[in-house]
Amino acid sequence: MKRLLPYSAVLMGLLLLLPRLLTAQQMEPEEPEIVLPRVVLEIEDLSVETVRTGLPKSEELPSPWREHPLPEPGELRITEASFAVQAPDDGAGKPSGRKDFVAEAIVGTGTPNHFFSRISLYKYGGLPEGSLFFQHEMFDGFSENPPGSGYNYRDDTLKGTVRFGIGDVEMRTTGSFSDTERGLQGQGNYYSKLNRKVKGTVAARYEISEQFHLSGELDGWGASQLLVGTPSGERTSELVLSPQVKGELLLENVYLALTPRVSYRNVASNPALSVTRVGVKGDIGITIGEKYRLDGGIGWFYSDPTYHLLPFHLAFTLTQSELFTLQLKGGYEIDEYDLAYIFEQYRYSAVGQALCDSHGWFFDAGSRFTLSERWTLSADVSFKDQSGMITAEGTPDPVTGLFPTRQKKALRLGVDVGARWTITSSISARFGIKSEILDNPEFFPRHKISADIEHSERSGRYGAGLLSSLFIGENEWVQSPVIDLYGFYRPIDYVRFSLELSDLLLPIAGIPRYSWYPYIERGFGVTLKAQINF
């Protein structure tokens, strides 16, 4: 920590001087109502976003916290942090007389021993506003195995957000609790793996003037993994605290920001996994006319494992009306890994004796092109040079049943192409291919091919869909495509019934579906749900 004191002093000095330096620039006369224009692209995402539930399918590996992610198609500029509470897009209607409050309740049951419930409450339309969300889901008895034999999955999630004001300061607090259990299916000496995470965030934002905004955020969580059995295994836990402050200057067509931050991770059971991170980054965005956007940033990052690093990025965005967009971005980035990321994304893995942040060069390119009212195309290419890609060993530990993780240097090249075809006003189809050309973590698909078709009656009274995905390269097994079928009916505006059939081809294939071999997936299932909004 002595090594970090000089850098912390420099950061505090910059922070104290920042408001005075930036507000001094505003002494000159400015035009009234100067705001940073926003370039928003109203093109629907090509990914499948059907609101369904169930055991998570095998998917490509999500990225951890990235310092400079590529903007999404719907928002092509750097913006200030959003404090808004979003109302639900529930598909079952909302009473027109109570626009400031929405409640949603869903209950469902199905096979194998599948139970589902969800309650959502939203209060919005003026401060204070907030939301509360609770969901419970469980399965027991994958692929016709008997209940209570370790072929099970359970997930309980509670989330809440409150947004309010204290004088001229806008405040936001969020909190969440998740408890996830996965049966270990007779692998090793334990019955199941239990992961818990408690997370909280407190954020404040103050607009010193129309051009200068100051905000701060304290983010923290505790995450743990426990092997359940007789006796129970050793608990692995982490505690993470990450405060940051941010100063933003909004001029005409120009955006500037400076963000110092500190992050501390403590792992009591293994001090070698504890780490302190210190960093500062500066960002700039320039809008040129209505079509072009330039973004850039540079920062300084330090931790004991990585020492000093200088991440940076440059980005160019072209918006040719609403029919075509092109995004190019590259630089040197840092992927910050924590135990919670491994617990959530590497479902049957154990944390190794060391965990380091990964860093390296990257390049992203993405484009969206609307050919006509019926056809929309997308294409994305990403390259990453990772100093420490996380991957699992190929064989589970005979005692714990979990796959040890390790890190290795990797070159990754991903390609993602898709198309949406609006056949009629009520029928649409989507197609997509995602591929990892070079290095890829163990047990994550190298290729994914998807084809979906969905129908919804114009008023939303009824609808149905067929969703199909083929995963290649997860393991040595050649497996059939995953085909799901769903349908819904809404007898009145605020009530909706749905029926879901999952993995229809698996009974025909005659063998279990594997992802993290030898662990099997849920398999064929039927679920009936009822939803009410009021």
Tab-separated table of N, CA, C and O in Angstrom, residues 140 260 286 349 401:
chain	number	residue	atom	x	y	z
A	140	ASP	N	-35.840	-29.767	-10.866
A	140	ASP	CA	-35.267	-30.899	-10.145
A	140	ASP	C	-35.560	-32.169	-10.939
A	140	ASP	O	-36.724	-32.547	-11.098
A	260	PRO	N	-11.445	9.539	-11.793
A	260	PRO	CA	-10.543	8.761	-10.929
A	260	PRO	C	-11.351	7.657	-10.229
A	260	PRO	O	-12.527	7.851	-9.891
A	286	ILE	N	-16.597	14.055	-29.762
A	286	ILE	CA	-16.812	15.189	-30.655
A	286	ILE	C	-17.835	14.796	-31.708
A	286	ILE	O	-17.646	13.799	-32.426
A	349	SER	N	-17.141	-24.362	-12.208
A	349	SER	CA	-15.706	-24.152	-12.030
A	349	SER	C	-15.374	-23.736	-10.607
A	349	SER	O	-16.221	-23.218	-9.872
A	401	GLY	N	-15.748	-32.162	-7.783
A	401	GLY	CA	-16.589	-32.242	-8.967
A	401	GLY	C	-16.539	-31.007	-9.831
A	401	GLY	O	-17.258	-30.922	-10.834
